XYZ file of C-alpha atoms in Angstrom:
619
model
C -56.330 -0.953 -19.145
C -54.123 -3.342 -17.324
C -51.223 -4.659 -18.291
C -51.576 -8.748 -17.960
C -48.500 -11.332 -18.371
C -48.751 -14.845 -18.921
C -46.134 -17.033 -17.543
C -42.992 -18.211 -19.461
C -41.011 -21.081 -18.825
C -37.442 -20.031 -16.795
C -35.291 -22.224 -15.557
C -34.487 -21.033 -11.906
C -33.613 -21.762 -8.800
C -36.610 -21.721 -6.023
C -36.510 -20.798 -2.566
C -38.880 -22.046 0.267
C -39.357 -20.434 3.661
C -38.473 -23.404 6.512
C -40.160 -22.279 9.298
C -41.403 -24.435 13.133
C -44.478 -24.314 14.034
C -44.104 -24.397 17.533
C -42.016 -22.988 20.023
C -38.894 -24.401 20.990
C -38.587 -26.283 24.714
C -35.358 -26.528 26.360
C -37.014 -29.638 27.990
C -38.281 -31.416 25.158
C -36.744 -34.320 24.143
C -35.453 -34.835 20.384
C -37.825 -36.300 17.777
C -36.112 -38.210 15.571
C -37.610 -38.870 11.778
C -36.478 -41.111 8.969
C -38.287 -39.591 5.777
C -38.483 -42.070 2.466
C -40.205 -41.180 -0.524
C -40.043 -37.411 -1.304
C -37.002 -35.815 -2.635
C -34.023 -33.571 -0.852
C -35.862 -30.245 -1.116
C -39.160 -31.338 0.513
C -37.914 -33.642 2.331
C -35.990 -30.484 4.271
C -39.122 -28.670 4.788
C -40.568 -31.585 6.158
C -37.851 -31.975 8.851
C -38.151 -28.551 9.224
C -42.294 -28.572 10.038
C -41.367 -31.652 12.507
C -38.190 -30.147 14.108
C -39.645 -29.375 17.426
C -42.153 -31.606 17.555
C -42.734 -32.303 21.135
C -43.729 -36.118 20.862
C -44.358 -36.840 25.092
C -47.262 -33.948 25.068
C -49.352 -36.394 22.817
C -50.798 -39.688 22.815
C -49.333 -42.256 20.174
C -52.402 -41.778 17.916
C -52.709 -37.990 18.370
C -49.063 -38.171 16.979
C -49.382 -40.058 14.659
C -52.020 -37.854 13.023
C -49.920 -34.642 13.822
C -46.862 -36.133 12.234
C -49.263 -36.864 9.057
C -50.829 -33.532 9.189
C -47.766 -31.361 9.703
C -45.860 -33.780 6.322
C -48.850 -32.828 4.316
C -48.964 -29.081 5.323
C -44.806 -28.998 4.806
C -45.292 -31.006 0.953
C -48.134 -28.255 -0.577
C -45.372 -25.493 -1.233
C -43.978 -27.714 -3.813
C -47.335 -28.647 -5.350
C -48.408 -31.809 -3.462
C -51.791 -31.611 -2.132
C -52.739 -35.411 -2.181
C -49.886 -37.115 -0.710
C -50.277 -40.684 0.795
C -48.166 -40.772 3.871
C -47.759 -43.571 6.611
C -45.850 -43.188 10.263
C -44.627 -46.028 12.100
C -43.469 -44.317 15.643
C -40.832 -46.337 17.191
C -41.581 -48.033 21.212
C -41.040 -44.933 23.027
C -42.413 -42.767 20.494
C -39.626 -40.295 19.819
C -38.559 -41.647 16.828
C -40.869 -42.076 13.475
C -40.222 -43.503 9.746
C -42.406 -41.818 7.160
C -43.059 -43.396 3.883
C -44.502 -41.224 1.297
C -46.189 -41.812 -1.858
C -45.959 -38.030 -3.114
C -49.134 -38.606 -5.408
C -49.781 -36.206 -8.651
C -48.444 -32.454 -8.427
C -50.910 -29.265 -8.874
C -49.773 -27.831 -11.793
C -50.851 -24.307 -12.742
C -54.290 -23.792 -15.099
C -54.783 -20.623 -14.904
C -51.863 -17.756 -14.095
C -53.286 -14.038 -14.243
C -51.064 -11.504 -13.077
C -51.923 -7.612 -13.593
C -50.320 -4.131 -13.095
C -52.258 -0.831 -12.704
C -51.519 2.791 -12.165
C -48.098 4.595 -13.224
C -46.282 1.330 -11.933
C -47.274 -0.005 -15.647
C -44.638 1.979 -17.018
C -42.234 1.975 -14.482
C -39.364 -0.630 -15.650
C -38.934 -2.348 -12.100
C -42.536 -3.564 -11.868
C -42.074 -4.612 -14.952
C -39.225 -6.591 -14.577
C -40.587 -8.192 -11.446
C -43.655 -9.659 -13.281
C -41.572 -10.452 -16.186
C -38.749 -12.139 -13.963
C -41.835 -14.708 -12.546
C -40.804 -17.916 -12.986
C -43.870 -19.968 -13.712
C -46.115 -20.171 -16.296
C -49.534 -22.327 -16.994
C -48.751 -25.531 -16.894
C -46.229 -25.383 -14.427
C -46.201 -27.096 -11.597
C -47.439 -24.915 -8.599
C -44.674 -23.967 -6.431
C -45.496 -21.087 -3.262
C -42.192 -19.461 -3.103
C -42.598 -17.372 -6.408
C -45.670 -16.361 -5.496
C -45.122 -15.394 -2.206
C -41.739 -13.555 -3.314
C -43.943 -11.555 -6.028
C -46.187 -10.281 -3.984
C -43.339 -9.466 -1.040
C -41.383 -7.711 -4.241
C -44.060 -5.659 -5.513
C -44.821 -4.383 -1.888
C -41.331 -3.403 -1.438
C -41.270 -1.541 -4.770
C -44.136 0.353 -4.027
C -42.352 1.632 -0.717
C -39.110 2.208 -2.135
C -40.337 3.796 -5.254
C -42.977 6.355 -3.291
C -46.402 4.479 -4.530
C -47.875 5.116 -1.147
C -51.885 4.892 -2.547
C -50.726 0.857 -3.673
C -53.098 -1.965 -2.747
C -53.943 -5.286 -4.476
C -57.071 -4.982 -5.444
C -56.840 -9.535 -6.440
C -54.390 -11.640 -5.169
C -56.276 -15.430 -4.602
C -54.297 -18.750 -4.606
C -57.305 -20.861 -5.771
C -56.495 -24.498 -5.481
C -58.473 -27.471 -6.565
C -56.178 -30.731 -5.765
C -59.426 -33.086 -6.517
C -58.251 -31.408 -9.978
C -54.659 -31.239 -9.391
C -54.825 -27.777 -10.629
C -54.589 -24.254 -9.346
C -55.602 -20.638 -10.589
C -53.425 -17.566 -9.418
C -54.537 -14.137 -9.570
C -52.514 -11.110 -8.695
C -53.768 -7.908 -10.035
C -51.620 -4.795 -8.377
C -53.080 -1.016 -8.395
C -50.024 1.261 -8.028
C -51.941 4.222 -8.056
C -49.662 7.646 -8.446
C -46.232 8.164 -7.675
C -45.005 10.698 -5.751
C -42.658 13.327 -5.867
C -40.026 14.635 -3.935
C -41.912 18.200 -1.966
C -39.872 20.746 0.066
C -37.377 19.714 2.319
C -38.025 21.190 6.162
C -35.054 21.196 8.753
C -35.010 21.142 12.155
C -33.200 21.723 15.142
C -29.972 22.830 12.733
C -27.350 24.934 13.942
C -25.703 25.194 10.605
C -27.290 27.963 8.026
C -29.854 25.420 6.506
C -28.650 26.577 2.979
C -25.751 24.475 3.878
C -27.691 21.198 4.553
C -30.133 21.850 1.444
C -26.949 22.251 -0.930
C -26.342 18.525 0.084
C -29.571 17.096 -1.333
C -29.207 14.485 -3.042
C -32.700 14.816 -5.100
C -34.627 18.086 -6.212
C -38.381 19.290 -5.609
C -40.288 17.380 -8.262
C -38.064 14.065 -8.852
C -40.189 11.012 -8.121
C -39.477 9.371 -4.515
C -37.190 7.110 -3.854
C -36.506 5.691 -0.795
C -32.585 5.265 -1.538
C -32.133 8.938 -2.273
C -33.572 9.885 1.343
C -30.941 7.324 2.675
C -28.557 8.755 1.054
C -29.070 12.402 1.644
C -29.439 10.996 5.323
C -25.962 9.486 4.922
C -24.312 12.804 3.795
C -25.476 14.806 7.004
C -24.077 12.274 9.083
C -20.745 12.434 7.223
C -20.448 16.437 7.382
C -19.669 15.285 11.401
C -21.802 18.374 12.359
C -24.486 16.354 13.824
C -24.960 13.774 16.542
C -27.906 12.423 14.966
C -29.828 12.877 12.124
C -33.366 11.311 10.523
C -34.811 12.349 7.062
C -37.926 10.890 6.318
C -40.792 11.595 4.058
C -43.950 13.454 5.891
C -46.609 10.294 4.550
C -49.180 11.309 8.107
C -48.582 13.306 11.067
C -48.775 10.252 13.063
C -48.201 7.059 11.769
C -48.205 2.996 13.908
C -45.904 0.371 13.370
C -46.894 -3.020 11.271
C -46.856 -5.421 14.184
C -46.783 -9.113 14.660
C -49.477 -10.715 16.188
C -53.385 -9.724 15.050
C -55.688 -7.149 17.191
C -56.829 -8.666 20.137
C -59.838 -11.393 18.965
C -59.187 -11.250 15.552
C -57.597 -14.004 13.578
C -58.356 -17.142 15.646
C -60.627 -19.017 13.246
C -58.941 -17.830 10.284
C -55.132 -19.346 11.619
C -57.452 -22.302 12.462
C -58.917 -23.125 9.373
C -56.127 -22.208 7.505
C -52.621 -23.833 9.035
C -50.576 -23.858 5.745
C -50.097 -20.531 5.637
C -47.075 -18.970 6.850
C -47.460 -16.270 9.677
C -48.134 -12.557 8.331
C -47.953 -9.190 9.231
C -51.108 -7.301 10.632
C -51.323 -3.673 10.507
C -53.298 -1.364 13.637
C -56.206 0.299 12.365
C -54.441 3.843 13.509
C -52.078 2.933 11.015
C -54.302 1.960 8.067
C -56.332 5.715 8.935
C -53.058 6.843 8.577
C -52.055 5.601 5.278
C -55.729 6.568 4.172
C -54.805 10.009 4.884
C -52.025 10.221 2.803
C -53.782 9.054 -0.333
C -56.549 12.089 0.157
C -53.695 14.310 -0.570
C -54.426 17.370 -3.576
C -51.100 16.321 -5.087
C -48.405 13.984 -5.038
C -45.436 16.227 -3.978
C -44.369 14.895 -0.400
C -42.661 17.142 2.193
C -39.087 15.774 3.460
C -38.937 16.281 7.164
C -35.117 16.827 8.804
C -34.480 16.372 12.031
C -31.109 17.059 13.274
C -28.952 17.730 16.496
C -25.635 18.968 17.017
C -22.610 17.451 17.257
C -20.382 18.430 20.697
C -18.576 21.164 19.800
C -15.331 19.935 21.133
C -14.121 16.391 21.141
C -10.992 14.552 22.408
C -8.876 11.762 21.644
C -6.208 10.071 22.916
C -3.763 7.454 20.859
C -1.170 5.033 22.311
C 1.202 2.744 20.829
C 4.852 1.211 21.016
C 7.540 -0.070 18.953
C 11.406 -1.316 19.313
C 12.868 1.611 17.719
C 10.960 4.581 19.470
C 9.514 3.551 22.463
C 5.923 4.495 23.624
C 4.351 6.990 21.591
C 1.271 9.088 22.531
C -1.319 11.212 20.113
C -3.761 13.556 21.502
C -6.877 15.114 19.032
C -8.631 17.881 19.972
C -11.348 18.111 17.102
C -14.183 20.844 16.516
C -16.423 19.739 14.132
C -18.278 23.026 13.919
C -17.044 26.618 15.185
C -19.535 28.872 13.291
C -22.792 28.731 11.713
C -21.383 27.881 8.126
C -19.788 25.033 9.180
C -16.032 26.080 9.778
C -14.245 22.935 11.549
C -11.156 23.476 13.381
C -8.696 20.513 14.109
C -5.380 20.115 16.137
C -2.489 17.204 16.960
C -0.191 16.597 19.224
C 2.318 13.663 18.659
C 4.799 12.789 21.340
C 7.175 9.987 21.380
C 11.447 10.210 21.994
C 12.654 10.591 18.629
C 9.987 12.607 17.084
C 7.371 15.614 18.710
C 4.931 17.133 16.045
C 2.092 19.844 16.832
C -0.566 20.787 13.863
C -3.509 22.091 12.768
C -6.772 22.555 10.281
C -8.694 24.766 9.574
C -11.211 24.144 6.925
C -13.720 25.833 4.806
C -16.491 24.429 3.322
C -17.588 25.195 -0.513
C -21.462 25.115 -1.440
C -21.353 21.309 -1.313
C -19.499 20.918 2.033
C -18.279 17.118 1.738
C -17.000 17.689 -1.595
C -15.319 21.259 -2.104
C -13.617 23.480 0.461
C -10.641 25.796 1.326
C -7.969 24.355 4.282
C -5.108 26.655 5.836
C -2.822 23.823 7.465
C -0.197 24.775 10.339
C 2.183 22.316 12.400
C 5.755 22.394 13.997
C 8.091 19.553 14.289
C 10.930 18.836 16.209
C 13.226 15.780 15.421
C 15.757 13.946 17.008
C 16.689 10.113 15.787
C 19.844 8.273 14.570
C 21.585 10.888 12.487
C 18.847 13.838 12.084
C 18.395 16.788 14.081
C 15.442 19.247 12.906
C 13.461 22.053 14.361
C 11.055 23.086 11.441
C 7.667 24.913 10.861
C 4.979 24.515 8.218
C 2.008 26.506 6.487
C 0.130 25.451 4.182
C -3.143 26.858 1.752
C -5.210 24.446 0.102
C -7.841 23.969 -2.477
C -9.592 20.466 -2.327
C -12.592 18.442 -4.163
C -13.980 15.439 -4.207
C -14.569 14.106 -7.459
C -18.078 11.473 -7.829
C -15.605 8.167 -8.185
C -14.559 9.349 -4.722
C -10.661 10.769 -5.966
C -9.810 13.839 -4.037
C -7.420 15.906 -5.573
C -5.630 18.894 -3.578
C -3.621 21.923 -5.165
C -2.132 23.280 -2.119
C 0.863 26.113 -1.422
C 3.129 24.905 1.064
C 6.062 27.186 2.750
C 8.629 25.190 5.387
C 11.362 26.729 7.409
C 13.576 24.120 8.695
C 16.641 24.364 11.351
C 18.451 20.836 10.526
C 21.598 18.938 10.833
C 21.655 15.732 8.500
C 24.609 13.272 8.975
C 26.614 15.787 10.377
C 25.739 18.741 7.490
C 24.136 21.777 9.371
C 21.340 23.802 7.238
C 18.606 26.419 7.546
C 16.046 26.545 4.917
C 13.290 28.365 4.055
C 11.181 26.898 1.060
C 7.793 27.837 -0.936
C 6.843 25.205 -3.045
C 3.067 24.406 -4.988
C 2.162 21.433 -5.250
C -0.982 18.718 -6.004
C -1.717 15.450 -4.806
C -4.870 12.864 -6.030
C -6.049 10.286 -3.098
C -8.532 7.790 -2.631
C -9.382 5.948 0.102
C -12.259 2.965 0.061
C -12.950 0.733 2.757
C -15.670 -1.244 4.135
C -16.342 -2.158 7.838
C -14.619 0.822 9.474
C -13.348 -0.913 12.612
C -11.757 -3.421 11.035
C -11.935 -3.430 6.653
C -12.621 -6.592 5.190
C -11.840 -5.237 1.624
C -10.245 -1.259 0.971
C -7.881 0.249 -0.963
C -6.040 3.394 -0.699
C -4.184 5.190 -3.113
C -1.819 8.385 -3.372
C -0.311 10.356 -5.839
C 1.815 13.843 -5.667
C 3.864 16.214 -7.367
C 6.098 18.934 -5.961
C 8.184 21.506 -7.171
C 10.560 24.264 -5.903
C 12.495 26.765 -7.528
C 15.177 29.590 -6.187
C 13.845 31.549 -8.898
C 10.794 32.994 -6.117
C 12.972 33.057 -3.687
C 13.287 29.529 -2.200
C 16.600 27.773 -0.797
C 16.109 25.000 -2.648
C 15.208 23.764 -5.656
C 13.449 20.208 -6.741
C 11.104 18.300 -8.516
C 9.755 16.247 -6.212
C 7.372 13.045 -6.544
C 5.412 10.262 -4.269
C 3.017 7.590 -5.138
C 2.003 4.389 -2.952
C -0.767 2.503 -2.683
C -2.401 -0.602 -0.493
C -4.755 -2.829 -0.596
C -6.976 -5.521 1.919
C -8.658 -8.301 0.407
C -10.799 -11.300 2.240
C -10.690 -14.893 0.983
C -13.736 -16.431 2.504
C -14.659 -15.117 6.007
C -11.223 -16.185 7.769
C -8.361 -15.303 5.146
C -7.245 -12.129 5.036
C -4.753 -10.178 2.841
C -2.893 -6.722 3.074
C -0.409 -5.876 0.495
C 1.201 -2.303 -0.368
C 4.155 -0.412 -2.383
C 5.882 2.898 -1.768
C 7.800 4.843 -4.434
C 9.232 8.244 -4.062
C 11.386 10.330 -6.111
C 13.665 13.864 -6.091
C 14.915 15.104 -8.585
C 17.564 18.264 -8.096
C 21.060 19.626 -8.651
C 21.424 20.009 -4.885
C 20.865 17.786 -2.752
C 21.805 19.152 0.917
C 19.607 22.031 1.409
C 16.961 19.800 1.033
C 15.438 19.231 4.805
C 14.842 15.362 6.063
C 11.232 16.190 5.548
C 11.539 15.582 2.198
C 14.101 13.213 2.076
C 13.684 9.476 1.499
C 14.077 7.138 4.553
C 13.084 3.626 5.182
C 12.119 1.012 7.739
C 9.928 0.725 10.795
C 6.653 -0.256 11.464
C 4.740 1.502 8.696
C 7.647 0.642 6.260
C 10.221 -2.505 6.207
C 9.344 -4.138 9.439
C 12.264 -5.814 11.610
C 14.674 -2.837 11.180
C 14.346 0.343 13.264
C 12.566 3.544 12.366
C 14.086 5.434 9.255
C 17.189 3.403 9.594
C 17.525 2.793 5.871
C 19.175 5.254 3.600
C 22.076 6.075 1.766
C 25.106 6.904 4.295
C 27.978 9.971 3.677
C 31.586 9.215 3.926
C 31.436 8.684 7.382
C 29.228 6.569 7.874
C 26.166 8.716 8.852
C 22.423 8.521 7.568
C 21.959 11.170 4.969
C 19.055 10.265 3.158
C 17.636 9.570 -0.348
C 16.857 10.845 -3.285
C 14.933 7.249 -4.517
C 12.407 5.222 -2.368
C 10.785 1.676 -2.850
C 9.216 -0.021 -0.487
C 6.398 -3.757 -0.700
C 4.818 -5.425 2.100
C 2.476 -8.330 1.775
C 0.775 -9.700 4.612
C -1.669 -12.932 5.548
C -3.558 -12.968 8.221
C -6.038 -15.967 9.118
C -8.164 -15.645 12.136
C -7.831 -18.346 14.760
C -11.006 -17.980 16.837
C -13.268 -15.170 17.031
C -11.950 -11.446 16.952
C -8.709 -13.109 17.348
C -6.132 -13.512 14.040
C -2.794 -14.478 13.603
C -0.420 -12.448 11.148
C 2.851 -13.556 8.784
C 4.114 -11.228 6.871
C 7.387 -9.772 4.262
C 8.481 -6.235 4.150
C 11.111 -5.385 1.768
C 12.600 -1.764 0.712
C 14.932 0.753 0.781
C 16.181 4.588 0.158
C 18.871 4.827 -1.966
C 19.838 7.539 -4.450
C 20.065 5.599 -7.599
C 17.074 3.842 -9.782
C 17.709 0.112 -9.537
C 18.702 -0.680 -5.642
C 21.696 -3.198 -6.243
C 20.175 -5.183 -2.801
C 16.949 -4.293 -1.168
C 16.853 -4.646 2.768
C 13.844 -7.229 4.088
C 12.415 -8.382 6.587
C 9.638 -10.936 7.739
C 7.529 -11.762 11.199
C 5.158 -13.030 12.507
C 2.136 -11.178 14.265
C -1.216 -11.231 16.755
C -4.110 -8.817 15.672
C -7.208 -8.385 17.962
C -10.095 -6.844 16.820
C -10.940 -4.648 19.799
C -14.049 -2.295 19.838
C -11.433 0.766 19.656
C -10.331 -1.148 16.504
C -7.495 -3.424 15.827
C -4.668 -4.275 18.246
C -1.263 -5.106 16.710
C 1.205 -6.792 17.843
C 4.234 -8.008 15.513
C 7.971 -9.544 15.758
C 10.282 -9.298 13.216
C 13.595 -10.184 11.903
C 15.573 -8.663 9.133
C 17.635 -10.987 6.962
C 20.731 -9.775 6.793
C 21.495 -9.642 11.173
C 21.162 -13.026 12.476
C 20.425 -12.023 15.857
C 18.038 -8.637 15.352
C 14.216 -9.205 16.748
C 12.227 -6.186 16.737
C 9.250 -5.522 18.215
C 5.863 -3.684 17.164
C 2.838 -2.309 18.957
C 0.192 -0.253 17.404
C -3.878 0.324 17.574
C -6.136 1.121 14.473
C -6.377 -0.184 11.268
C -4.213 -0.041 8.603
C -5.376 3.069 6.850
């Protein structure tokens, strides 16, 4: 039994394919047409069927009967098959006023549309046939028929029906009647099923790469999970490349263009209305054939990977007013053993500030989402009123939750050698702590909408043998937003917060500072704190800090910037008198990412500029 649906009445909005019929020539010159009679829609398509139009290749009667003939062909889409049309061409033929008497539309007698196999109960077939827009009656429109059939092929590929043909699917149309009977009767066959997965050319223990599956042996196909378990071996950044695709043949053609050589003429001839199709080589219809001889429906996944270079560099460069040129090198192993152990290492240099660190991770039994990191780095520090040698090692526990929140419990143990405004300490600290993050972006290279969040909580105690004690806690997040495709907005807040008895054995690593170019623009780097008695930069226990930030792009991958910063470190809630500043800015969107290049001013020094340089994007 089939399952048959007569057509409803919808209200909805219909889409037509505008397409040339012949090629385009540099040479040729422009045709023009004034069309009367027909409304906006088909009077488009019309244009559209004369656009190139090459009027000197023809004789002023031959064009006048192509102009006729190519009108007509361009009206039956919308359900004119009888239309009255006369051209008067102007002296030199390149110009042409139609008038059109549109005549009586085809309306739809008879509207027959079918589904067979386990498609019948599958609810996106379903919907598609349900979704059609006509019903008898109706006037005959191509686009809805043409889009049913494209959406039930798709289905059928996306959705693992691999046996599918339509076994009807005739357009019969009689304008002498000004009627037309559609048929479309669709034979899903069986679906299949997800079979065993085989790997290749894997240098990572494949229980590894099957733990990131994102389907099991035995689900029905579907052609989004492949992609996705596709898109979580790229992301492990073990592999160079890597392909997953269903085992359908062992050999299998593309669908190509044009038809096999001497097959098609007469049929394009006699039949010019219809808009260009697909043919398919008879290697791969034996193909497909093949698969549908199959015992059973469970289809092997084939995976082909290769691996990633073991060691990769990078190199970072960037200036600003307040510290000069600064320089990053990355020295990044992706993979160091067979279970997937990465190993990753930083060096930062610029004049106030040198930093070396390290990571090494382990991954759980789903390696993008759980794993074990040991974290390592050493710091030196030398800028306005802080001087500080320390070293850091930290354990961590980390997973990735399905709404893409990571949250990190992590043990963290500093030993700093500092000198803050003028007070000389040497601490050594052991503190747990946990922090939730999330990070979403899209368009890597340059995000057109993202968000980032962060959120962590810190505590130390002398009571295991730390030199300080502290409840310590951070939180900021940002955001990039696009208004239309040349309006963009970045905004952002920073809070931070310590909470002890006392305050100088805590190191400036810890310590609230503002301002520079990641915090209150148009004031130098971590200028902005609380000062001691004399005068020196101690500091805070409080931070807040806003930004908000147009841009609007002036021509191509160029944009121009204006933006507010405002913020400061202070040690009590409430700030009597936040420090800000504002600017103006250049971004180019370069293929390493995006160049910046800002000037500000703070408000309260008449005659302070700064100057920022920086490459990447904003987080």
């Amino acid at each position: 039994m089939g399952m048959k649906r007569r057509g409803r009445a919808v209200n909805t909005l219909e889409y037509v394919t505008l397409f040339p019929l012949l090629c385009f020539s540099s040479g040729a010159m422009a045709f023009d047409v004034t069309i009367n009679g027909v409304e906006d829609e088909v009077r488009g398509n019309i244009s559209a069927y004369l656009e190139n139009l090459e009027a000197e290749e023809y004789t002023r009667m031959r064009l006048e009967n192509e102009v006729k003939q190519r009108a007509a062909e361009a009206m039956r889409p919308y359900g004119y098959y009888e239309p009255t049309i006369s051209v008067a061409l102007g002296e030199e033929s390149v110009e042409a006023t139609l008038e059109i008497e549109p005549g009586p539309h085809v309306t739809i007698e008879t509207l027959d549309i079918q589904l067979e196999g386990d498609a019948r109960e599958d609810p996106p077939f379903t919907q598609a046939v349900d979704n059609f827009p006509l019903q008898e009656g109706d006037v005959l429109r191509h686009s809805p028929w043409d889009n049913l059939r494209s959406q039930l092929s798709a289905l059928a590929l996306e959705r693992g029906y691999f046996d599918s043909q339509f076994i009807d699917r005739r357009m019969e149309v009689r304008p002498y009647e000004q009627s037309a009977r559609l048929y479309m009767t669709f034979a899903s066959g069986p679906r299949y099923q997800f079979g065993d997965v085989a790997i290749s050319g894997s240098h990572i223990v494949p229980e590894r790469l099957q733990n990131l599956r994102t389907f099991e042996t035995g689900e029905p196909y579907r052609a989004e999970v492949i992609a996705q378990y596709n898109q979580r071996l790229s992301e492990t950044g073990w592999f160079r490349s890597a392909a997953v695709r269903p085992r359908l043949a062992s050999a299998r053609e593309l669908v190509v263009n044009q038809p096999p050589s001497g097959e098609g003429t007469w049929w394009q001839e006699a039949t010019p209305e219809q808009v260009q199709r697909s043919y398919v080589s008879r290697a791969a219809l034996q193909s497909v054939m093949s698969v549908s001889h199959r015992e059973d429906q469970l289809l092997p996944i084939d995976v082909s990977v290769e691996p990633a270079d073991r060691h990769q560099l990078e190199v970072g460069v960037g200036y600003a007013t307040d510290i000069g040129p600064r320089l990053q090198f990355g020295w990044q192993q992706p993979w160091i053993n067979r279970f997937g152990h990465s190993l990753n290492h930083d060096l930062y240099i610029s004049a106030p500030e040198q930093r070396f660190s390290g990571r090494y991770r382990i991954p759980m039994e789903n390696p993008l989402r759980d794993s074990y990191q040991l974290q390592y780095g050493i710091k030196n520090e030398d800028d306005n009123d802080t001087r500080s040698l320390g070293a850091t090692v930290e354990v961590a526990r980390r997973w990735q939750f399905d709404n893409d929140w990571v949250q990190s419990v992590y043990l963290r143990t500093t030993y700093d050698d500092f000198t803050q405004g003028g007070n000389a300490q040497k601490v050594l600290i052991y503190y747990p702590g946990v922090q939730w993050s999330r990070t979403r972006t899209r368009q890597q290279r340059f995000p057109t909408w993202g968000d980032r969040q962060q959120f962590s909580v810190e505590y130390s105690d002398t009571a295991w043998g730390s030199d300080a004690q502290f409840l310590r806690v951070t939180g900021d997040t940002e955001w990039i937003r696009m208004l239309g495709q040349n309006n963009r907005f970045i905004g952002g807040i920073s809070i931070g917060a310590i909470e002890t008895d006392n305050f100088d054995p805590i190191p400036p690593s810890l310590r609230f500072f503002a301002g520079g170019d990641n915090s209150v623009r148009g004031y130098s780097y971590e200028s902005l704190s609380p000062r001691n008695d004399e005068g020196r930069l101690r500091g805070g226990q409080q931070l807040l800090a806003t930004s908000i930030e147009y841009q609007r792009r002036v021509t191509g991958n160029w944009w121009g910037a204006a933006f507010v910063d405002s913020g400061d470190a202070f040690d009590d809630w409430g700030p009597n008198e936040l420090k800000t500043g504002a600017g103006l800015g250049v971004r180019w969107v370069s293929p390493v990412g995006p160049i910046r290049l800002d000037v500000a001013h703070p408000f309260d020094h008449e005659d302070a500029w700064r100057l920022h340089f920086s490459i990447g994007p904003e987080f």
